[in-house]
Tab-separated table of C-alpha atoms in Angstrom:
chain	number	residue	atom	x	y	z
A	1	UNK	CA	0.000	0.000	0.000
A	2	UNK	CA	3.275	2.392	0.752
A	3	UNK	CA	4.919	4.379	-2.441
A	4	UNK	CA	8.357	4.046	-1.840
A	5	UNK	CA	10.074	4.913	-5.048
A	6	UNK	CA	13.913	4.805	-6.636
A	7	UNK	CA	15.209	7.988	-7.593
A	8	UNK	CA	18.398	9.891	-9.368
A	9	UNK	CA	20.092	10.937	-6.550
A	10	UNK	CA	21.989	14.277	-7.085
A	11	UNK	CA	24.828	13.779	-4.455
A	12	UNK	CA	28.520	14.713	-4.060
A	13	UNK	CA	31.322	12.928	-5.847
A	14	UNK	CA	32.979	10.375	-3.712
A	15	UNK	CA	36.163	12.429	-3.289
A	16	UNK	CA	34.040	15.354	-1.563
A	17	UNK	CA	31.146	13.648	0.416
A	18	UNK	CA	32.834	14.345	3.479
A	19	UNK	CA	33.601	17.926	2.515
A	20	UNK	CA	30.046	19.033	1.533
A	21	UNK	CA	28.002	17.148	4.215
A	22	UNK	CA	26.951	18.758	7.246
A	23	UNK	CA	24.229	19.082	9.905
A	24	UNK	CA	21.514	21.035	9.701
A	25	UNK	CA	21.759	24.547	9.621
A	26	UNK	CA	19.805	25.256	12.621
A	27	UNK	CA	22.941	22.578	14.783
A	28	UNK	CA	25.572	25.323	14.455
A	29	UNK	CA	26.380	28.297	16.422
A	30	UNK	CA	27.436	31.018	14.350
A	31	UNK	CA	30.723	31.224	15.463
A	32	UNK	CA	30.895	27.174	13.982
A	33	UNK	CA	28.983	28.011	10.960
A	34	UNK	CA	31.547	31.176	10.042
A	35	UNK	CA	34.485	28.755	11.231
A	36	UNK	CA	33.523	26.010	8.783
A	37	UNK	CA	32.563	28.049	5.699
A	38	UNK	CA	35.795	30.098	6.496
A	39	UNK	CA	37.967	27.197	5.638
A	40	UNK	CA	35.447	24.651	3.709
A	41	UNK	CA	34.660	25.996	0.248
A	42	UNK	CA	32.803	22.466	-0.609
A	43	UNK	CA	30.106	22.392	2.558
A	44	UNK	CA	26.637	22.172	2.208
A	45	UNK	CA	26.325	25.532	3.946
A	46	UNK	CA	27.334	27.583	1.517
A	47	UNK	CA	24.406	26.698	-0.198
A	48	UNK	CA	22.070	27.112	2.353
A	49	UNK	CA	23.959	30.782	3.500
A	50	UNK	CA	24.305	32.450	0.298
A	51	UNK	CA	24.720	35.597	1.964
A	52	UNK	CA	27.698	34.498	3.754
A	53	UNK	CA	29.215	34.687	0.385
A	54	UNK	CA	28.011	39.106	0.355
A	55	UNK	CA	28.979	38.975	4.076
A	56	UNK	CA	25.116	39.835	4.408
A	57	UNK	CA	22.119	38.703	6.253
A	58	UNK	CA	19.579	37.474	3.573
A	59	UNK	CA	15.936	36.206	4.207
A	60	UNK	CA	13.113	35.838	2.298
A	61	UNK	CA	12.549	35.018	-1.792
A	62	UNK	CA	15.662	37.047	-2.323
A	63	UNK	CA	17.418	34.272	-0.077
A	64	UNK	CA	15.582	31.184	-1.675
A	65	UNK	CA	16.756	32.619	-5.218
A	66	UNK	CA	20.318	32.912	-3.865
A	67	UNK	CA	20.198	29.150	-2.590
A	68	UNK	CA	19.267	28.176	-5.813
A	69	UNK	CA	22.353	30.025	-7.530
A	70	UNK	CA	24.610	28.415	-5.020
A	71	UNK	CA	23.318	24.782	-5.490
A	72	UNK	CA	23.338	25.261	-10.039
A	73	UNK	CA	26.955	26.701	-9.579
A	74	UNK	CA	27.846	23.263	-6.971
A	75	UNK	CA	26.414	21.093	-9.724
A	76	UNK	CA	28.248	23.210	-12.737
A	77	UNK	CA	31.458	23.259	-10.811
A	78	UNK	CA	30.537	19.299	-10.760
A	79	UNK	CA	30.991	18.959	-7.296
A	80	UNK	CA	27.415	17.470	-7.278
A	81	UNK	CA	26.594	14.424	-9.794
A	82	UNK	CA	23.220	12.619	-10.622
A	83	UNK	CA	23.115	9.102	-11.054
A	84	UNK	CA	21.605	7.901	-14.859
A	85	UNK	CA	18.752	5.918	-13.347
A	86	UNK	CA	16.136	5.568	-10.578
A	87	UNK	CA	18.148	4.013	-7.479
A	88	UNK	CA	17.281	2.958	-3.830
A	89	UNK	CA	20.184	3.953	-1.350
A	90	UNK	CA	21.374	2.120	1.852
A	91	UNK	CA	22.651	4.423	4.569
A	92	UNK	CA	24.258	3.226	7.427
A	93	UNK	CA	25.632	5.027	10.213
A	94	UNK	CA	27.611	3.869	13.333
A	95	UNK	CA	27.712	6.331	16.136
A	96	UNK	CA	30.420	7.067	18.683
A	97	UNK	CA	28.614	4.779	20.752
A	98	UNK	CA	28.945	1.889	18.124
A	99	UNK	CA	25.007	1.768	17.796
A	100	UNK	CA	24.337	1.205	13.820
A	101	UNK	CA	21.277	2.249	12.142
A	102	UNK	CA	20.837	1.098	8.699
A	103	UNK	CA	18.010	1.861	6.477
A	104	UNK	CA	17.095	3.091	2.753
A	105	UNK	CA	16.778	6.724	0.975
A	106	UNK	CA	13.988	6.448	-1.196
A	107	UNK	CA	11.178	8.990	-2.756
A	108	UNK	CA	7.876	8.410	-0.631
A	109	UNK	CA	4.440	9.641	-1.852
A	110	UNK	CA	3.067	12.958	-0.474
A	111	UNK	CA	0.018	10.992	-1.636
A	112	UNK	CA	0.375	8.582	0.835
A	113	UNK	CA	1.002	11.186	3.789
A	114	UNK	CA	-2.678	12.725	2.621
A	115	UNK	CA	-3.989	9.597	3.349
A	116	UNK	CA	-2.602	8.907	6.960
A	117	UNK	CA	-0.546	5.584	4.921
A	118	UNK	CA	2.189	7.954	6.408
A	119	UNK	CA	1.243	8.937	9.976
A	120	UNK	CA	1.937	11.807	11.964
A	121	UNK	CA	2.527	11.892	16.160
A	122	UNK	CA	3.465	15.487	15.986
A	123	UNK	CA	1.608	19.009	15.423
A	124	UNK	CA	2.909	21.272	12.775
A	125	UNK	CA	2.948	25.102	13.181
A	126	UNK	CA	0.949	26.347	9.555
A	127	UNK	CA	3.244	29.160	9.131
A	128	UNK	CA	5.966	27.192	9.245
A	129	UNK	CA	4.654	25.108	6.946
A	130	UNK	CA	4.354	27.529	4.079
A	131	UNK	CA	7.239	29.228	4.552
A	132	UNK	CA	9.430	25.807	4.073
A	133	UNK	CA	7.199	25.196	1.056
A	134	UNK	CA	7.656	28.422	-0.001
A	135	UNK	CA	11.318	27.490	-0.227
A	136	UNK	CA	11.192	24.180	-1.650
A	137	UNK	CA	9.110	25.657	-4.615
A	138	UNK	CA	11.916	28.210	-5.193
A	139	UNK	CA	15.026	26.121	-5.135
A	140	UNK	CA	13.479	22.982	-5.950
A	141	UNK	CA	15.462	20.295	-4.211
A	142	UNK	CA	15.376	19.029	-0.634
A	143	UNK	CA	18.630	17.873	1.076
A	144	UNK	CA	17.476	16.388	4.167
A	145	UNK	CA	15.819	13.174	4.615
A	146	UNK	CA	12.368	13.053	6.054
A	147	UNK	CA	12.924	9.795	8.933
A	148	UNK	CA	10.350	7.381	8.874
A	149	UNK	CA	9.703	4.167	10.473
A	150	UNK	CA	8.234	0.864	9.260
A	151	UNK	CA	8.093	-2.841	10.989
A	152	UNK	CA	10.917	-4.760	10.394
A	153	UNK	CA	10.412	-6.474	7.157
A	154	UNK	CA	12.358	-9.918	6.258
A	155	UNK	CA	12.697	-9.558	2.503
A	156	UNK	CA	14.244	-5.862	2.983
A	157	UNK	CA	16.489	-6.554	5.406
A	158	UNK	CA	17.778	-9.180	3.417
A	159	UNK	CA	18.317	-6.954	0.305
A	160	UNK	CA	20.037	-4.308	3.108
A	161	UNK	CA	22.747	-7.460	4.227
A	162	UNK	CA	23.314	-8.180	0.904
A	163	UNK	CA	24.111	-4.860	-0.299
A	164	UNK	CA	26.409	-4.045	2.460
A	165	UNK	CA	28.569	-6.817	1.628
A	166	UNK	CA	29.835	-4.699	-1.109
A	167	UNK	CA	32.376	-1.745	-1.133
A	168	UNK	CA	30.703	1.551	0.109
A	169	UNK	CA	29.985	4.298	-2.935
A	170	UNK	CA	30.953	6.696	0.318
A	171	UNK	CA	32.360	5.961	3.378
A	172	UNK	CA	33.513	9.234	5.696
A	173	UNK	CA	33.482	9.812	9.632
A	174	UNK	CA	32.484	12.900	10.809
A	175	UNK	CA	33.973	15.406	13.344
A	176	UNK	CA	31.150	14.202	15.416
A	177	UNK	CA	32.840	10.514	15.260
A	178	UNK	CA	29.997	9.039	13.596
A	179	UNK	CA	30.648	7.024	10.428
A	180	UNK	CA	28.877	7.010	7.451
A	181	UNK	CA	28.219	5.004	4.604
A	182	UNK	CA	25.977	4.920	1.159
A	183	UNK	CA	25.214	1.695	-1.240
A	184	UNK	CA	23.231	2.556	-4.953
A	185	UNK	CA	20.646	-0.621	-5.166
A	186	UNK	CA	20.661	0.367	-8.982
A	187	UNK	CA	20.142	-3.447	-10.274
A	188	UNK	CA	16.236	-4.305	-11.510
A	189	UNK	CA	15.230	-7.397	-9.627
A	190	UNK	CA	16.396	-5.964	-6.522
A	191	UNK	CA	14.665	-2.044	-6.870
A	192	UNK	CA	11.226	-4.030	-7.658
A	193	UNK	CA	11.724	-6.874	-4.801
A	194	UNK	CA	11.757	-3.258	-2.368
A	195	UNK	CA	9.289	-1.469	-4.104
A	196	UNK	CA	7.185	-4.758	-3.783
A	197	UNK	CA	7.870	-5.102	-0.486
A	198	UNK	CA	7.087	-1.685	0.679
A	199	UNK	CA	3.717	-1.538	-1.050
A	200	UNK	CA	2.294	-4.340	1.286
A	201	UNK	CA	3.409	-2.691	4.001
A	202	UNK	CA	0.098	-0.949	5.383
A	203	UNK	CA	1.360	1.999	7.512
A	204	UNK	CA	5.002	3.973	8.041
A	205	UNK	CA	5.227	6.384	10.821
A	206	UNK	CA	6.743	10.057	10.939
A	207	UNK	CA	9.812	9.321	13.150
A	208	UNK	CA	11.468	13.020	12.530
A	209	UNK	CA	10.836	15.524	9.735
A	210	UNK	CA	6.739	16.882	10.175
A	211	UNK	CA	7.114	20.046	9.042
A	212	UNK	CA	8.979	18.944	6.156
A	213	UNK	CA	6.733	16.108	5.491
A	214	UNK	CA	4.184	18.880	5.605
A	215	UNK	CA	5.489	21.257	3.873
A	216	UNK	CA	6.538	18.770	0.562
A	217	UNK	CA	2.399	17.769	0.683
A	218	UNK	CA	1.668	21.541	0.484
A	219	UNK	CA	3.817	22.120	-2.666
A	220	UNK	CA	2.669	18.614	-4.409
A	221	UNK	CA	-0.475	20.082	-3.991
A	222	UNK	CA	-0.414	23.051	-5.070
A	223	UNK	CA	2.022	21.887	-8.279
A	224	UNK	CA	-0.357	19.589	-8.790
A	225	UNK	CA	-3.335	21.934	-8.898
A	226	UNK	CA	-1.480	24.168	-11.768
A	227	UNK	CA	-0.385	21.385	-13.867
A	228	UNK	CA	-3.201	20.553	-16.166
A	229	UNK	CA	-1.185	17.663	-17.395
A	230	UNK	CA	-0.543	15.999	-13.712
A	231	UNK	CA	-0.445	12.123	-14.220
A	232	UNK	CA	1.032	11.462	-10.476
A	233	UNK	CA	4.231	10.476	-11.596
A	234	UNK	CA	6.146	14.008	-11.905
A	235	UNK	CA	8.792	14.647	-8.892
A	236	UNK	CA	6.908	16.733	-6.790
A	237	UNK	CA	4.431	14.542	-5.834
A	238	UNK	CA	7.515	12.401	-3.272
A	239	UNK	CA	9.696	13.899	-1.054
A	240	UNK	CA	12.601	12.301	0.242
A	241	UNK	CA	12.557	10.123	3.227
A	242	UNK	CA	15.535	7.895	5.311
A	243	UNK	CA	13.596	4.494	5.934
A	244	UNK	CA	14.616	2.311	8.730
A	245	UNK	CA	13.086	-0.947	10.242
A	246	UNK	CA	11.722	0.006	13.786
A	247	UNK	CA	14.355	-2.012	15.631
A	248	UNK	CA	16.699	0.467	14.399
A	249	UNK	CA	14.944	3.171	15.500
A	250	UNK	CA	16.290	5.091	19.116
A	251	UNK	CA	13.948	7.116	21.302
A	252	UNK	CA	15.246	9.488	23.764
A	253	UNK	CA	13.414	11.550	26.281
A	254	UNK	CA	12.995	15.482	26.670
A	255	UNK	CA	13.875	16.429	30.251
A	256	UNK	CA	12.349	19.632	31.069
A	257	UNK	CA	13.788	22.699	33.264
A	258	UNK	CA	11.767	25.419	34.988
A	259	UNK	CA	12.590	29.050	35.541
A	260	UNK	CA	10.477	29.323	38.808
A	261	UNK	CA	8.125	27.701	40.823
A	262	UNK	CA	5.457	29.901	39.593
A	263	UNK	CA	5.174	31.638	43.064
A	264	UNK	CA	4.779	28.646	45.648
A	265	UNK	CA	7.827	28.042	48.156
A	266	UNK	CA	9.853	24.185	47.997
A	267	UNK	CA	7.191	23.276	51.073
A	268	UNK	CA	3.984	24.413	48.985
A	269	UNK	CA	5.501	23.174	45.857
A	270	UNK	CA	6.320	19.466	47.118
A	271	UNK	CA	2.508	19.392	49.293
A	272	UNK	CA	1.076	20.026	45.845
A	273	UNK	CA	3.394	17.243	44.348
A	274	UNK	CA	2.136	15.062	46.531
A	275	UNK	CA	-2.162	14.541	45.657
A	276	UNK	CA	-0.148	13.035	42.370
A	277	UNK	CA	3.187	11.187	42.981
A	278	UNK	CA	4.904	9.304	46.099
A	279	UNK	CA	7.614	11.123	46.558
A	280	UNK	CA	11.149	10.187	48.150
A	281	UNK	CA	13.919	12.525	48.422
A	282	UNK	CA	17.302	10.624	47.564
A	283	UNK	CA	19.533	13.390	48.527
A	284	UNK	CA	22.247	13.871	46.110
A	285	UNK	CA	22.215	10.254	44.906
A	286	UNK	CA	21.698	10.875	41.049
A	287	UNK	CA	18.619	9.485	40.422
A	288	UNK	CA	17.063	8.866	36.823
A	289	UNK	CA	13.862	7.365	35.887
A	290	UNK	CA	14.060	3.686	35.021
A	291	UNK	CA	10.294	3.067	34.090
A	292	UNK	CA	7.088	4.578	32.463
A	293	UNK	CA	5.478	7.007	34.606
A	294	UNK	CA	8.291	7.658	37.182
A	295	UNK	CA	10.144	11.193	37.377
A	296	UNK	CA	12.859	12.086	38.746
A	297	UNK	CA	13.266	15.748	39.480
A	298	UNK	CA	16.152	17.736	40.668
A	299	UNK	CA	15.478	20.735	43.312
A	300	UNK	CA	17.580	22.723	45.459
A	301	UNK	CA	20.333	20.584	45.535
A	302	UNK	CA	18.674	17.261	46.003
A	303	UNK	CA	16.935	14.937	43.632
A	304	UNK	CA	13.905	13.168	44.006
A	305	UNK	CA	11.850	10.507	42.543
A	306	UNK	CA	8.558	10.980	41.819
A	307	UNK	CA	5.921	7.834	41.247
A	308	UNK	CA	2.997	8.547	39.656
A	309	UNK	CA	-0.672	7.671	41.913
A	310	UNK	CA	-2.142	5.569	39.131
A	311	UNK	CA	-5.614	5.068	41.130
A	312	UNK	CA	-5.884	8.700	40.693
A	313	UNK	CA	-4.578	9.313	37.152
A	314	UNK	CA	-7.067	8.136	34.383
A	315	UNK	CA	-5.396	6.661	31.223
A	316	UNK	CA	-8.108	7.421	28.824
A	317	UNK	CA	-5.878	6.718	25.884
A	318	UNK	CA	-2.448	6.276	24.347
A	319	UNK	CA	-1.457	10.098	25.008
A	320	UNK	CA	-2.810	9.972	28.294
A	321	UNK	CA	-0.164	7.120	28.887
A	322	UNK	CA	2.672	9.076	27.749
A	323	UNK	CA	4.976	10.893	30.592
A	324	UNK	CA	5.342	13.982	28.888
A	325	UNK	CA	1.820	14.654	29.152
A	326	UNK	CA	1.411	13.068	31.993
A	327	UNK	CA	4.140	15.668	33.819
A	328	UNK	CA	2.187	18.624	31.408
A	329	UNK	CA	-1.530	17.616	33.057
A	330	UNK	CA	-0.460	16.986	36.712
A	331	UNK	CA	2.860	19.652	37.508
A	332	UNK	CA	3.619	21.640	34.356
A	333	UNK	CA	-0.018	23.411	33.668
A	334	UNK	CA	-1.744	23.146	36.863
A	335	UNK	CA	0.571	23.463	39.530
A	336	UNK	CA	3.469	25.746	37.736
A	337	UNK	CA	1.111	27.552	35.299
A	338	UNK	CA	2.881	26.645	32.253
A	339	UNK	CA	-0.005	26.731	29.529
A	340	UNK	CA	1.681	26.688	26.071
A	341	UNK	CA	4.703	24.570	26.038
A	342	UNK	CA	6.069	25.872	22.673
A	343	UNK	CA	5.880	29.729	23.498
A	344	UNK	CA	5.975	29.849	27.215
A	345	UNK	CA	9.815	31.300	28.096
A	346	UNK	CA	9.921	29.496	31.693
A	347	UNK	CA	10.236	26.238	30.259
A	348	UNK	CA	13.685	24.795	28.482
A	349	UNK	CA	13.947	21.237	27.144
A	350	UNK	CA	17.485	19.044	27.258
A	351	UNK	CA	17.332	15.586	25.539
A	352	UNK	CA	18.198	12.919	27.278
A	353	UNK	CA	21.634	13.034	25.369
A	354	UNK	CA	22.997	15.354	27.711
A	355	UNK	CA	22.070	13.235	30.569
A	356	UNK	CA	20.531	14.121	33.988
A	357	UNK	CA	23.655	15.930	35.101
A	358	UNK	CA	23.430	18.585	32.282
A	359	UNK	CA	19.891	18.993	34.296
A	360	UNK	CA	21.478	19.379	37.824
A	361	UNK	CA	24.160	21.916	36.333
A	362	UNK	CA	21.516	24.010	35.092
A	363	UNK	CA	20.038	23.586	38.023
A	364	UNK	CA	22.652	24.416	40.335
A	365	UNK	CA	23.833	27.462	38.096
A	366	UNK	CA	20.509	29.095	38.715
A	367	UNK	CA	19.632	29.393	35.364
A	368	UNK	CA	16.895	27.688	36.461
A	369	UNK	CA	14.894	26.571	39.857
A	370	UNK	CA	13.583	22.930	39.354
A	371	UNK	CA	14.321	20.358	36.826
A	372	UNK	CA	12.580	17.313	35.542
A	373	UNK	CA	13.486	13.741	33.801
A	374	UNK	CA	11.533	11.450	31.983
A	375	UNK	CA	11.509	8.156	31.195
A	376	UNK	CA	11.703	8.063	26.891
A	377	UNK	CA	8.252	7.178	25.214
A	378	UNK	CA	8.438	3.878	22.673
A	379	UNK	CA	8.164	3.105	19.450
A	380	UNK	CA	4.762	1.514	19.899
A	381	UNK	CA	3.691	4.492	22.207
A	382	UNK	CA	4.545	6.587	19.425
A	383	UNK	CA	2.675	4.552	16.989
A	384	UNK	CA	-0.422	4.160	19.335
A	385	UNK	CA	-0.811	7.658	19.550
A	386	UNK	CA	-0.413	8.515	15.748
A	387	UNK	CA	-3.344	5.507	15.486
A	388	UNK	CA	-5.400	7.020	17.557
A	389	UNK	CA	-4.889	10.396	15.542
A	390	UNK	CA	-3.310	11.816	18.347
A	391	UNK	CA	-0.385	14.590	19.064
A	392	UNK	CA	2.256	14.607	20.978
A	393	UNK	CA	3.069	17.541	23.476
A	394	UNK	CA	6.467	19.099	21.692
A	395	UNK	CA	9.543	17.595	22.799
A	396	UNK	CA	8.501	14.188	23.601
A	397	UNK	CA	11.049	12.668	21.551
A	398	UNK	CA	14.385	13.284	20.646
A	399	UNK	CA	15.037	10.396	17.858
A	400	UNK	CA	18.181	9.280	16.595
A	401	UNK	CA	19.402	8.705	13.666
A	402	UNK	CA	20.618	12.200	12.803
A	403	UNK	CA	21.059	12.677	9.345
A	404	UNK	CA	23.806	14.880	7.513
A	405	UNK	CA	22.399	17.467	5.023
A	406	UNK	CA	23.725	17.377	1.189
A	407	UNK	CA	24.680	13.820	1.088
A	408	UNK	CA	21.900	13.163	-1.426
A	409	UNK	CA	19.518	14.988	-3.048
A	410	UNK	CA	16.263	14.593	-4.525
A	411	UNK	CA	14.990	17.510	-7.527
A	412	UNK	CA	11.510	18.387	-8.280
């Protein structure tokens, strides 16, 4: 039932993947971004900073045009090549921590993301939406890999093995220590044995990537609605996506830090606490949640855990079960008078990444008065709650893998 398609990759030349890839724009300070296109003439940012180039802040359609220029002179300069036919990708990547995620680039159907084939868990801001369009329409290519999810699937993972057996098209380790690697499935029997297999798949999930998901649905639509001739199978109606089995998939959690205890004193505060969770104070034994629905919170120099009362709490459905909203419904909202979790400024988020200590420096640097860590949701909480329709409070999730931007890209 899934459209995953083969495309022609445009994508660096092996001698200068590891020159033009690089993280998101958004990752960098400036101070890295300036650093890196000081003394990199090949990396992706240049494209996606053409006003570095005029030592000038651009934004707007006069920045979308200039992105475009950059990424034409890339491909004239021949830094960027396009395969000659429609291939599937394996990517693999092996972190510092030696986890490996291996999955497939491929073009999936914007089609198929109308019709909830390709499921959402998150809310999308509309204005965000159209501005990203906005951008895709003018430069018309996208970089970065949507990351979806789908069950772990026998006949593709078999295809995956056997491809991997085989010498790397790239292989390059980043600064970050991870280490990277791209296969072309460009052979006929296997490209239809995926495309078979991925059409009787029934659902894929949204792992990362929902306003760009969103956004690439926006402009098929739209394209689609001023092309007379549409038949369905012109670029725009896919968008690039990094497909992994769900077993490959990693879910960590959002810990959340709070400015202030919204006017209550520690005593108030913790009596309040207390009509929802047991609570133990463990001192300044480093404590971190190692269940659903426990908490561990960090406050004046002491952690504690927090249990949730589950005769009290009602767990109407799958959001109800996940500890993000369960801290937003009992402490966040009513208790610290945190409303709107994406504009309030009293609340911060640090993944779980950084680790619970990152939370007790913050902490203990008074940047901020209490902190709070969660256990990280599931895969199959994460799929519940995108069957039930659901959303997700923001920063539920912080989901790895993490891919680079400019490694390949897919025209429209």
């Amino acid at each position: 039932m899934a459209k995953i398609y083969p495309f022609r990759a445009i994508r660096p030349t092996r001698d200068k993947v590891s020159l033009v890839a690089s993280r998101s724009y958004q990752s960098y300070t400036p101070n890295e971004r300036d650093s890196r296109m000081d003394y990199n003439p090949y990396s992706f940012l240049h494209i996606v900073n053409p006003g570095y180039k005029y030592q000038k802040e651009i934004s707007g359609e006069e920045r979308y045009k200039l992105v475009r220029n950059r990424y034409l002179e890339f491909k004239e300069d021949e830094i960027f090549i396009q395969d000659e036919s429609p291939c599937y990708y394996v990517y693999k990547i092996v972190n510092r921590e030696h986890e490996s995620f291996c999955g497939i680039i491929a073009a999936a159907s914007a089609e198929d993301y109308e019709n909830d084939i390709i499921k959402k868990h998150e809310n999308t801001l509309q204005d965000r939406e159209n501005t990203f369009k906005e951008y895709l329409k003018t430069v018309g290519f996208n970089a970065e890999p949507v990351l979806l999810t789908y069950p772990d699937n026998d006949v593709i993972s078999e295809i995956i093995l056997e491809t991997i057996k085989n010498r790397a098209e790239y292989e390059f380790t980043t600064t970050y220590r991870d280490t990277h690697y791209l296969w072309k499935v460009d052979d006929q029997k296997s490209i239809s044995t995926i495309q078979k297999a991925f059409s009787e798949i029934n659902t894929i999930y949204i792992a990362d990537g929902h306003h760009r998901s969103a956004s690439s649905y926006l402009l098929a639509k739209e394209l689609k609605e001023d092309n007379s001739k549409h038949k369905g199978d012109e670029a725009y109606n896919f968008f690039m996506s990094y497909l992994i089995p769900e077993s490959d998939l990693r879910i960590y959690e959002f810990n959340r830090l709070i400015k202030d205890l919204n006017g209550l004193s520690k005593e108030e505060f913790l009596i309040q606490l207390d009509e929802w969770f047991r609570i133990e104070n463990r001192g300044i034994e480093v404590y971190k949640p190692s269940k659903p629905h426990h908490f561990s919170m960090y406050l004046d120099g002491e952690f504690y855990s927090l249990y949730l009362r589950k005769t009290i709490y009602e767990f109407a459905d799958a959001l109800e079960e996940l500890d993000a909203q369960i801290l937003y419904k009992t402490v966040l909202k009513p208790i610290l008078g945190i409303n709107d979790l994406r504009t309030d400024t009293r609340i911060e988020y640090s993944h779980g990444k950084n680790d619970i200590i990152s939370v007790k420096s913050k902490v203990d640097n008074n940047e901020y008065q209490v902190g709070f860590g969660l256990f990280p949701a599931s895969v199959e909480q994460m799929k519940k709650i995108a069957d039930q329709g659901l959303i997700m409070p923001p920063k539920s999730t912080y989901i790895e893998p993490k891919l680079r931007s400019g490694v390949t890209i897919y025209e429209f």
